[in-house]
């Protein structure tokens, strides 16, 4: 997919949320990977947090960031599996105005090439919530790389053609 060099790159202000019962920020390799990828791409780390797998706490953090005008986009890592403690997709659905089903579908398609049928255990998802994008990726560093390099790096690049998420940002709150 082409990047149009005649277009201006617009940095996106991205908040990163890691969801984990087993890690702290010091051990958060997937969050570190995500931060490195987004800043290397020229985007701005707007905020970062780590929360346990608690849907109410995740929803509260997402609402706070969604209502923050200094944040354009939220990317979460972790909590997208099928165990009883994995609640990130449910939290995303609770804040969503519009789900973006193609994100999860494309993530699993890309992931299948690397991990085969194990990709069915991923419930990666995305939505628009009050004008803010929310993307939920699995918690492994490989999954974070796949989601960023395979989808988000181009969809969050204002120069990407034929279309991208950035050019839609001014219109996300239209009614």
PDB file of C-alpha atoms in Angstrom, residues 6-166:
ATOM      1  CA  UNK A   6       3.539  14.631  -1.531  1.00  0.00           C
ATOM      2  CA  UNK A   7       1.308  14.496   1.557  1.00  0.00           C
ATOM      3  CA  UNK A   8       2.326  15.822   4.971  1.00  0.00           C
ATOM      4  CA  UNK A   9       2.842  13.400   7.846  1.00  0.00           C
ATOM      5  CA  UNK A  10       0.564  14.250  10.787  1.00  0.00           C
ATOM      6  CA  UNK A  11       1.700  12.784  14.130  1.00  0.00           C
ATOM      7  CA  UNK A  12      -1.035  11.091  16.120  1.00  0.00           C
ATOM      8  CA  UNK A  13      -1.182  11.452  19.925  1.00  0.00           C
ATOM      9  CA  UNK A  14      -1.440   7.882  21.198  1.00  0.00           C
ATOM     10  CA  UNK A  15      -2.076   6.549  24.708  1.00  0.00           C
ATOM     11  CA  UNK A  16      -0.836   3.022  25.454  1.00  0.00           C
ATOM     12  CA  UNK A  17      -2.585   0.756  27.948  1.00  0.00           C
ATOM     13  CA  UNK A  18      -1.171  -2.605  28.963  1.00  0.00           C
ATOM     14  CA  UNK A  19      -3.640  -5.006  30.559  1.00  0.00           C
ATOM     15  CA  UNK A  20      -1.958  -7.680  32.665  1.00  0.00           C
ATOM     16  CA  UNK A  21      -2.336  -9.499  35.968  1.00  0.00           C
ATOM     17  CA  UNK A  22       1.256 -10.738  35.847  1.00  0.00           C
ATOM     18  CA  UNK A  23       3.404  -7.771  34.798  1.00  0.00           C
ATOM     19  CA  UNK A  24       4.315  -4.352  36.074  1.00  0.00           C
ATOM     20  CA  UNK A  25       5.619  -1.474  33.943  1.00  0.00           C
ATOM     21  CA  UNK A  26       9.209  -2.654  34.542  1.00  0.00           C
ATOM     22  CA  UNK A  27       8.414  -6.007  32.860  1.00  0.00           C
ATOM     23  CA  UNK A  28       6.068  -4.654  30.201  1.00  0.00           C
ATOM     24  CA  UNK A  29       7.902  -5.723  27.039  1.00  0.00           C
ATOM     25  CA  UNK A  30       4.829  -5.456  24.808  1.00  0.00           C
ATOM     26  CA  UNK A  31       4.045  -1.948  26.019  1.00  0.00           C
ATOM     27  CA  UNK A  32       7.711  -1.010  25.556  1.00  0.00           C
ATOM     28  CA  UNK A  33       7.612  -2.459  22.029  1.00  0.00           C
ATOM     29  CA  UNK A  34       4.471  -0.525  21.175  1.00  0.00           C
ATOM     30  CA  UNK A  35       5.900   2.734  22.521  1.00  0.00           C
ATOM     31  CA  UNK A  36       9.112   2.222  20.535  1.00  0.00           C
ATOM     32  CA  UNK A  37       7.224   1.464  17.317  1.00  0.00           C
ATOM     33  CA  UNK A  38       4.881   4.433  17.549  1.00  0.00           C
ATOM     34  CA  UNK A  39       7.578   6.951  18.505  1.00  0.00           C
ATOM     35  CA  UNK A  40       9.952   5.654  15.810  1.00  0.00           C
ATOM     36  CA  UNK A  41       7.124   6.237  13.326  1.00  0.00           C
ATOM     37  CA  UNK A  42       6.941   9.896  14.434  1.00  0.00           C
ATOM     38  CA  UNK A  43       3.835   9.705  16.607  1.00  0.00           C
ATOM     39  CA  UNK A  44       3.529  11.154  20.122  1.00  0.00           C
ATOM     40  CA  UNK A  45       3.162   9.034  23.250  1.00  0.00           C
ATOM     41  CA  UNK A  46       0.337  10.932  24.970  1.00  0.00           C
ATOM     42  CA  UNK A  47       0.131   8.724  28.073  1.00  0.00           C
ATOM     43  CA  UNK A  48       0.850   5.204  29.269  1.00  0.00           C
ATOM     44  CA  UNK A  49      -0.610   2.972  31.951  1.00  0.00           C
ATOM     45  CA  UNK A  50      -0.774  -0.626  33.098  1.00  0.00           C
ATOM     46  CA  UNK A  51      -3.938  -2.085  34.633  1.00  0.00           C
ATOM     47  CA  UNK A  52      -4.987  -5.487  35.888  1.00  0.00           C
ATOM     48  CA  UNK A  53      -7.615  -7.487  33.995  1.00  0.00           C
ATOM     49  CA  UNK A  54     -10.563  -5.624  35.512  1.00  0.00           C
ATOM     50  CA  UNK A  55     -13.226  -4.487  33.057  1.00  0.00           C
ATOM     51  CA  UNK A  56     -14.475  -1.607  35.217  1.00  0.00           C
ATOM     52  CA  UNK A  57     -10.953  -0.228  35.706  1.00  0.00           C
ATOM     53  CA  UNK A  58     -10.199  -0.560  31.981  1.00  0.00           C
ATOM     54  CA  UNK A  59     -13.460   1.188  31.063  1.00  0.00           C
ATOM     55  CA  UNK A  60     -12.708   4.024  33.509  1.00  0.00           C
ATOM     56  CA  UNK A  61      -9.210   4.524  32.046  1.00  0.00           C
ATOM     57  CA  UNK A  62     -10.542   4.400  28.492  1.00  0.00           C
ATOM     58  CA  UNK A  63     -13.273   6.968  29.294  1.00  0.00           C
ATOM     59  CA  UNK A  64     -10.676   9.304  30.821  1.00  0.00           C
ATOM     60  CA  UNK A  65      -8.454   9.102  27.769  1.00  0.00           C
ATOM     61  CA  UNK A  66     -11.368   9.288  25.312  1.00  0.00           C
ATOM     62  CA  UNK A  67     -12.454  12.557  26.940  1.00  0.00           C
ATOM     63  CA  UNK A  68      -8.907  13.990  26.912  1.00  0.00           C
ATOM     64  CA  UNK A  69      -8.526  16.325  23.901  1.00  0.00           C
ATOM     65  CA  UNK A  70      -4.751  15.688  23.953  1.00  0.00           C
ATOM     66  CA  UNK A  71      -5.326  12.027  22.974  1.00  0.00           C
ATOM     67  CA  UNK A  72      -6.347  10.995  19.439  1.00  0.00           C
ATOM     68  CA  UNK A  73      -5.982   7.259  19.730  1.00  0.00           C
ATOM     69  CA  UNK A  74      -5.619   4.508  22.333  1.00  0.00           C
ATOM     70  CA  UNK A  75      -3.823   1.220  21.748  1.00  0.00           C
ATOM     71  CA  UNK A  76      -4.152  -1.510  24.336  1.00  0.00           C
ATOM     72  CA  UNK A  77      -2.107  -4.674  24.640  1.00  0.00           C
ATOM     73  CA  UNK A  78      -3.242  -7.717  26.585  1.00  0.00           C
ATOM     74  CA  UNK A  79      -6.464  -9.193  27.860  1.00  0.00           C
ATOM     75  CA  UNK A  80      -7.812 -10.221  24.444  1.00  0.00           C
ATOM     76  CA  UNK A  81      -7.697 -13.990  24.926  1.00  0.00           C
ATOM     77  CA  UNK A  82     -10.457 -16.397  25.881  1.00  0.00           C
ATOM     78  CA  UNK A  83      -9.734 -17.066  29.551  1.00  0.00           C
ATOM     79  CA  UNK A  84     -12.024 -15.901  32.313  1.00  0.00           C
ATOM     80  CA  UNK A  85      -9.734 -12.991  33.216  1.00  0.00           C
ATOM     81  CA  UNK A  86      -9.446 -11.680  29.618  1.00  0.00           C
ATOM     82  CA  UNK A  87     -11.877  -8.751  29.519  1.00  0.00           C
ATOM     83  CA  UNK A  88     -10.348  -6.109  27.236  1.00  0.00           C
ATOM     84  CA  UNK A  89     -12.767  -6.667  24.300  1.00  0.00           C
ATOM     85  CA  UNK A  90     -15.734  -6.393  26.671  1.00  0.00           C
ATOM     86  CA  UNK A  91     -14.322  -3.126  28.039  1.00  0.00           C
ATOM     87  CA  UNK A  92     -13.799  -1.786  24.509  1.00  0.00           C
ATOM     88  CA  UNK A  93     -17.380  -2.682  23.588  1.00  0.00           C
ATOM     89  CA  UNK A  94     -18.654  -0.798  26.658  1.00  0.00           C
ATOM     90  CA  UNK A  95     -17.062   2.484  25.476  1.00  0.00           C
ATOM     91  CA  UNK A  96     -17.691   2.024  21.735  1.00  0.00           C
ATOM     92  CA  UNK A  97     -19.895   4.173  19.562  1.00  0.00           C
ATOM     93  CA  UNK A  98     -18.935   2.158  16.471  1.00  0.00           C
ATOM     94  CA  UNK A  99     -16.992  -1.068  16.308  1.00  0.00           C
ATOM     95  CA  UNK A 100     -14.414  -1.496  13.530  1.00  0.00           C
ATOM     96  CA  UNK A 101     -14.793  -5.227  12.821  1.00  0.00           C
ATOM     97  CA  UNK A 102     -12.297  -5.216   9.958  1.00  0.00           C
ATOM     98  CA  UNK A 103      -9.461  -4.487  12.389  1.00  0.00           C
ATOM     99  CA  UNK A 104      -9.841  -7.768  14.281  1.00  0.00           C
ATOM    100  CA  UNK A 105     -10.511  -9.684  11.079  1.00  0.00           C
ATOM    101  CA  UNK A 106      -7.378  -8.326   9.414  1.00  0.00           C
ATOM    102  CA  UNK A 107      -5.287  -8.843  12.554  1.00  0.00           C
ATOM    103  CA  UNK A 108      -6.259 -12.529  12.698  1.00  0.00           C
ATOM    104  CA  UNK A 109      -5.615 -12.947   8.967  1.00  0.00           C
ATOM    105  CA  UNK A 110      -2.108 -11.484   9.354  1.00  0.00           C
ATOM    106  CA  UNK A 111      -1.510 -13.485  12.519  1.00  0.00           C
ATOM    107  CA  UNK A 112      -2.552 -16.745  10.859  1.00  0.00           C
ATOM    108  CA  UNK A 113       0.493 -16.540   8.573  1.00  0.00           C
ATOM    109  CA  UNK A 114       2.739 -16.605  11.657  1.00  0.00           C
ATOM    110  CA  UNK A 115       0.962 -18.705  14.283  1.00  0.00           C
ATOM    111  CA  UNK A 116      -1.558 -20.711  12.272  1.00  0.00           C
ATOM    112  CA  UNK A 117      -4.849 -21.703  13.818  1.00  0.00           C
ATOM    113  CA  UNK A 118      -3.772 -20.403  17.249  1.00  0.00           C
ATOM    114  CA  UNK A 119      -4.928 -17.011  15.983  1.00  0.00           C
ATOM    115  CA  UNK A 120      -8.543 -18.004  16.689  1.00  0.00           C
ATOM    116  CA  UNK A 121      -7.779 -17.433  20.389  1.00  0.00           C
ATOM    117  CA  UNK A 122      -7.273 -13.713  19.729  1.00  0.00           C
ATOM    118  CA  UNK A 123     -10.163 -11.330  20.211  1.00  0.00           C
ATOM    119  CA  UNK A 124      -8.284  -8.284  18.905  1.00  0.00           C
ATOM    120  CA  UNK A 125     -10.798  -5.537  18.220  1.00  0.00           C
ATOM    121  CA  UNK A 126     -11.211  -1.820  17.589  1.00  0.00           C
ATOM    122  CA  UNK A 127     -13.767   0.938  17.836  1.00  0.00           C
ATOM    123  CA  UNK A 128     -14.425   4.641  17.622  1.00  0.00           C
ATOM    124  CA  UNK A 129     -15.526   6.137  20.935  1.00  0.00           C
ATOM    125  CA  UNK A 130     -16.593   9.798  21.058  1.00  0.00           C
ATOM    126  CA  UNK A 131     -14.131  10.701  18.308  1.00  0.00           C
ATOM    127  CA  UNK A 132     -11.204   8.630  19.608  1.00  0.00           C
ATOM    128  CA  UNK A 133      -9.875   5.434  18.046  1.00  0.00           C
ATOM    129  CA  UNK A 134      -9.386   2.462  20.384  1.00  0.00           C
ATOM    130  CA  UNK A 135      -7.400  -0.556  19.184  1.00  0.00           C
ATOM    131  CA  UNK A 136      -7.009  -3.676  21.344  1.00  0.00           C
ATOM    132  CA  UNK A 137      -4.080  -5.974  20.561  1.00  0.00           C
ATOM    133  CA  UNK A 138      -3.028  -9.224  22.243  1.00  0.00           C
ATOM    134  CA  UNK A 139      -0.339  -9.070  24.916  1.00  0.00           C
ATOM    135  CA  UNK A 140       2.645 -10.710  23.207  1.00  0.00           C
ATOM    136  CA  UNK A 141       5.403  -8.639  21.644  1.00  0.00           C
ATOM    137  CA  UNK A 142       4.901 -10.564  18.399  1.00  0.00           C
ATOM    138  CA  UNK A 143       1.220  -9.661  18.316  1.00  0.00           C
ATOM    139  CA  UNK A 144       2.019  -6.021  19.044  1.00  0.00           C
ATOM    140  CA  UNK A 145       4.494  -5.986  16.150  1.00  0.00           C
ATOM    141  CA  UNK A 146       2.003  -7.719  13.840  1.00  0.00           C
ATOM    142  CA  UNK A 147      -0.755  -5.249  14.714  1.00  0.00           C
ATOM    143  CA  UNK A 148       1.484  -2.212  14.380  1.00  0.00           C
ATOM    144  CA  UNK A 149       3.491  -3.220  11.316  1.00  0.00           C
ATOM    145  CA  UNK A 150       0.615  -4.925   9.518  1.00  0.00           C
ATOM    146  CA  UNK A 151      -2.183  -2.420  10.164  1.00  0.00           C
ATOM    147  CA  UNK A 152      -1.608   0.566  12.413  1.00  0.00           C
ATOM    148  CA  UNK A 153       1.648   1.846  10.928  1.00  0.00           C
ATOM    149  CA  UNK A 154      -0.121   2.602   7.658  1.00  0.00           C
ATOM    150  CA  UNK A 155      -3.638   3.360   8.880  1.00  0.00           C
ATOM    151  CA  UNK A 156      -2.227   5.904  11.350  1.00  0.00           C
ATOM    152  CA  UNK A 157      -0.052   7.468   8.639  1.00  0.00           C
ATOM    153  CA  UNK A 158      -1.759  10.470   7.044  1.00  0.00           C
ATOM    154  CA  UNK A 159       0.207   9.853   3.822  1.00  0.00           C
ATOM    155  CA  UNK A 160      -1.175   6.344   3.271  1.00  0.00           C
ATOM    156  CA  UNK A 161      -3.290   5.826   0.138  1.00  0.00           C
ATOM    157  CA  UNK A 162      -6.002   5.233  -0.844  1.00  0.00           C
ATOM    158  CA  UNK A 163      -7.273   6.113   2.642  1.00  0.00           C
ATOM    159  CA  UNK A 164      -6.281   6.111   6.319  1.00  0.00           C
ATOM    160  CA  UNK A 165      -7.742   6.627   9.782  1.00  0.00           C
ATOM    161  CA  UNK A 166      -5.992   9.978  10.293  1.00  0.00           C
TER     162      UNK A 166
END
